[in-house]
Coordinates of C-alpha atoms in Angstrom, one line a residue:
M22 CA 33.3 31.8 -11.8
S23 CA 31.1 31.1 -14.9
A24 CA 27.4 31.9 -15.0
R25 CA 24.9 29.1 -14.4
A26 CA 23.3 27.7 -17.5
V27 CA 20.3 26.1 -15.7
P28 CA 18.2 28.4 -13.6
V29 CA 17.5 27.4 -10.0
P30 CA 13.8 27.9 -8.9
E31 CA 13.3 29.8 -5.7
V32 CA 10.5 27.5 -4.5
L33 CA 8.9 24.2 -5.5
T34 CA 5.5 22.7 -4.9
I35 CA 5.2 19.0 -4.4
A36 CA 1.7 17.6 -4.5
Y37 CA -0.1 14.2 -4.1
V38 CA -3.8 13.6 -4.2
V39 CA -5.5 11.0 -2.0
L40 CA -8.7 9.5 -3.5
T41 CA -11.3 8.1 -1.1
A42 CA -14.9 6.9 -1.3
Q43 CA -15.9 9.1 1.7
P44 CA -14.9 12.8 2.2
L45 CA -12.1 13.5 4.7
D46 CA -11.7 16.9 6.4
R47 CA -12.1 18.7 3.0
D48 CA -12.5 18.1 -0.7
D49 CA -9.8 19.5 -2.9
L50 CA -11.0 19.4 -6.5
V51 CA -7.9 19.2 -8.8
P52 CA -7.7 17.9 -12.3
L53 CA -6.7 14.2 -12.3
P54 CA -4.4 12.7 -15.0
E55 CA -6.1 10.7 -17.7
R56 CA -6.4 7.0 -17.3
S57 CA -4.4 6.4 -20.4
L58 CA -1.5 8.6 -19.1
L59 CA -1.5 6.8 -15.7
R60 CA -1.3 3.4 -17.5
L61 CA 1.5 4.7 -19.6
R62 CA 3.4 5.6 -16.4
G63 CA 3.0 2.1 -15.1
S64 CA -0.3 2.1 -13.1
N65 CA -2.1 -1.2 -13.3
D66 CA -5.7 -1.8 -14.4
Q67 CA -6.9 -2.9 -11.0
A68 CA -5.8 0.4 -9.4
L69 CA -7.2 2.3 -12.4
D70 CA -10.6 0.6 -12.0
R71 CA -10.7 1.4 -8.3
M72 CA -10.4 5.1 -9.1
A73 CA -14.0 5.2 -10.5
G74 CA -15.4 4.6 -7.0
L75 CA -13.2 7.0 -5.2
T76 CA -14.8 10.4 -5.9
H77 CA -13.4 12.5 -3.0
Q78 CA -10.0 14.2 -3.1
R79 CA -7.6 15.4 -0.5
V80 CA -4.4 17.1 -1.6
V81 CA -1.2 16.7 0.4
A82 CA 1.4 19.3 -0.7
R83 CA 4.7 20.9 0.4
T84 CA 6.3 24.2 -0.8
I85 CA 10.1 24.0 -0.4
G86 CA 13.4 25.0 -1.9
P87 CA 15.1 22.8 -4.5
G88 CA 17.9 21.6 -2.1
A89 CA 15.4 19.8 0.1
A90 CA 13.0 18.7 -2.6
R91 CA 13.4 14.9 -2.4
F92 CA 13.1 14.7 1.4
A93 CA 10.2 17.1 1.6
A94 CA 8.5 15.2 -1.2
D95 CA 9.1 12.0 0.7
E96 CA 7.5 13.5 3.8
A97 CA 4.4 14.5 1.8
R98 CA 4.2 11.1 0.1
R99 CA 4.3 9.3 3.5
E100 CA 1.5 11.5 4.8
A101 CA -0.6 10.8 1.7
L102 CA 0.0 7.1 1.8
Q103 CA -1.0 7.0 5.5
L104 CA -4.2 8.8 4.8
A105 CA -5.0 6.4 1.9
E106 CA -4.3 3.4 4.1
A107 CA -6.5 4.6 6.9
H108 CA -9.4 5.3 4.5
D109 CA -9.0 2.5 1.9
G110 CA -8.0 5.0 -0.7
L111 CA -5.4 5.5 -3.5
V112 CA -2.6 8.1 -3.9
I113 CA -1.7 9.7 -7.2
D114 CA 1.7 11.3 -7.5
L115 CA 0.8 14.4 -9.6
Q116 CA 4.4 15.0 -10.6
T117 CA 5.1 11.8 -12.5
P118 CA 2.0 11.2 -12.7
Q119 CA 1.3 7.7 -11.5
I120 CA -0.6 5.8 -8.8
I121 CA 1.7 4.9 -6.0
D122 CA 1.5 2.4 -3.1
G123 CA 3.3 2.0 0.2
S124 CA 6.2 -0.1 -1.1
G125 CA 9.6 1.2 -1.7
I126 CA 9.4 4.7 -0.2
D127 CA 13.0 5.2 0.6
P128 CA 13.7 8.7 -0.7
R129 CA 17.3 8.0 -1.8
P130 CA 16.9 6.0 -5.0
A131 CA 16.7 8.4 -8.0
A132 CA 14.4 6.0 -9.9
Q133 CA 11.6 6.6 -7.4
W134 CA 11.3 10.2 -8.4
F135 CA 10.7 10.1 -12.2
S136 CA 9.3 8.0 -14.9
F137 CA 10.2 7.5 -18.6
G138 CA 7.9 8.8 -21.3
Y139 CA 7.9 7.5 -24.9
D140 CA 6.3 9.5 -27.7
P141 CA 5.3 7.5 -30.7
A142 CA 6.0 10.5 -32.8
E143 CA 9.6 10.5 -31.5
P144 CA 10.5 6.8 -31.4
D145 CA 14.3 7.5 -31.0
E146 CA 13.9 9.8 -28.0
V147 CA 14.0 8.9 -24.3
R148 CA 12.5 11.6 -22.0
T149 CA 12.0 11.8 -18.3
H150 CA 8.9 13.0 -16.4
G151 CA 9.0 14.2 -12.8
L152 CA 12.4 15.9 -12.4
S153 CA 10.9 19.3 -12.9
A154 CA 9.0 18.9 -9.6
L155 CA 12.4 18.6 -7.9
G156 CA 13.8 21.7 -9.6
L157 CA 15.7 20.1 -12.4
P158 CA 14.7 20.3 -16.1
E159 CA 13.6 17.0 -17.6
I160 CA 16.1 15.0 -19.5
S161 CA 15.9 14.3 -23.2
V162 CA 18.1 11.8 -25.1
R163 CA 17.7 11.7 -28.9
G164 CA 19.0 9.3 -31.5
V165 CA 18.5 6.2 -29.3
P166 CA 19.2 3.1 -31.5
E167 CA 16.3 0.7 -31.9
G168 CA 16.5 -2.2 -29.4
Q169 CA 18.9 -0.4 -27.1
R170 CA 16.3 1.7 -25.2
P171 CA 16.6 -0.3 -21.9
M172 CA 20.4 0.2 -21.8
Y173 CA 19.9 4.0 -22.3
D174 CA 17.3 4.0 -19.6
L175 CA 19.8 2.4 -17.2
V176 CA 22.3 5.1 -17.9
V177 CA 19.7 7.9 -17.5
V178 CA 18.8 6.5 -14.0
G179 CA 22.5 6.7 -13.0
L180 CA 22.7 10.2 -14.4
V181 CA 19.7 11.3 -12.5
H182 CA 21.3 9.9 -9.3
R183 CA 24.3 12.1 -9.9
L184 CA 22.3 15.2 -10.8
L185 CA 20.0 14.9 -7.7
D186 CA 23.0 14.5 -5.4
E187 CA 24.7 17.6 -6.9
W188 CA 21.7 19.9 -7.5
P189 CA 21.4 22.8 -7.0
E190 CA 25.0 23.4 -5.9
H191 CA 26.5 22.3 -9.2
D192 CA 25.2 23.3 -12.7
P193 CA 24.5 20.1 -14.7
V194 CA 25.6 21.5 -18.1
G195 CA 28.9 20.1 -19.5
P196 CA 30.6 16.6 -19.6
A197 CA 29.5 13.9 -17.2
R198 CA 30.3 10.2 -16.7
V199 CA 27.9 7.5 -15.5
T200 CA 29.4 4.3 -14.0
L201 CA 27.8 1.0 -12.9
S202 CA 28.0 2.3 -9.4
D203 CA 25.9 5.3 -10.3
I204 CA 23.3 3.1 -11.9
T205 CA 23.1 0.8 -8.9
A206 CA 22.8 3.8 -6.6
G207 CA 20.1 5.2 -8.9
Y208 CA 17.9 2.1 -8.3
E209 CA 18.9 1.2 -4.8
G210 CA 20.0 4.4 -3.1
G211 CA 23.2 5.0 -1.2
D212 CA 26.4 6.7 -2.3
T213 CA 28.4 6.1 -5.4
S214 CA 31.4 4.0 -4.3
E215 CA 33.5 4.0 -7.5
A216 CA 36.2 6.6 -8.0
D217 CA 35.6 9.4 -10.4
S218 CA 38.0 7.8 -12.9
A219 CA 36.1 4.5 -13.0
V220 CA 35.0 3.2 -16.4
G221 CA 31.7 4.7 -17.4
V222 CA 29.6 6.1 -20.2
D223 CA 30.7 9.6 -21.1
L224 CA 27.9 12.1 -21.7
L225 CA 27.6 15.7 -22.9
I226 CA 24.8 17.7 -21.3
D227 CA 23.4 20.9 -22.8
Y228 CA 20.4 23.1 -21.7
D229 CA 17.7 23.8 -24.2
T230 CA 16.2 27.1 -23.1
E231 CA 13.2 26.8 -25.5
D232 CA 12.0 23.4 -24.4
P233 CA 13.4 23.7 -21.6
T234 CA 15.2 20.4 -21.1
L235 CA 18.6 18.9 -20.5
R236 CA 19.7 17.5 -23.8
V237 CA 22.0 14.5 -23.2
E238 CA 24.3 13.2 -25.9
F239 CA 25.9 9.8 -25.4
M240 CA 29.6 9.9 -26.4
S241 CA 30.0 6.1 -26.4
D242 CA 27.9 3.0 -26.7
P243 CA 26.6 2.1 -23.2
A244 CA 26.4 -1.6 -23.7
E245 CA 30.0 -1.9 -25.0
T246 CA 31.4 0.6 -22.4
L247 CA 29.7 -0.9 -19.3
F248 CA 29.5 -4.6 -20.2
G249 CA 31.9 -5.1 -23.1
S250 CA 29.1 -6.3 -25.4

């Protein structure tokens, strides 16, 4: 049996902060993400403006092993959202980071657990944010052709679905294939229904120990492979 390429953390800490106008049972003073970063991760201006009047903080956290990360995180998120609803507050996911609401809290869709980050200094790179909170390294895809970023994003969502389902039992380094069924499951949850031999985008995954990230190389054009275009 070959040695693992990607280390498995012994424990993980998942944290959400509830912002309220009035104090709850305690005030937990933690550094909040910058407004510009929250906007970059998809938070809207209305929610960002509300933050200014919500000066009290209550952290909801879980410390767990990587195999149960998604479901422990979902439990913490539900608790945080219930507190926010009861006290007219907001919840910030400190992993992603982004402001979240009560919609779409099914823990199964992979797309719920990370966001994409785009660095102007690296315009041809797609990079995830949030997977490290679940025990996986973040994903980096370089050499993304101009105008094809949305298609690459779709494939990464499908890949994250597969990785989360297989982690930590299976090491992610090596060849992988992402099908349309993987992508659908990544956005909607559920199991991958297509056979392993189904047509898909072939990838090669390597682990960068210095970054550390999962470096993903696309071995074929995703638009042509998946949609024949």
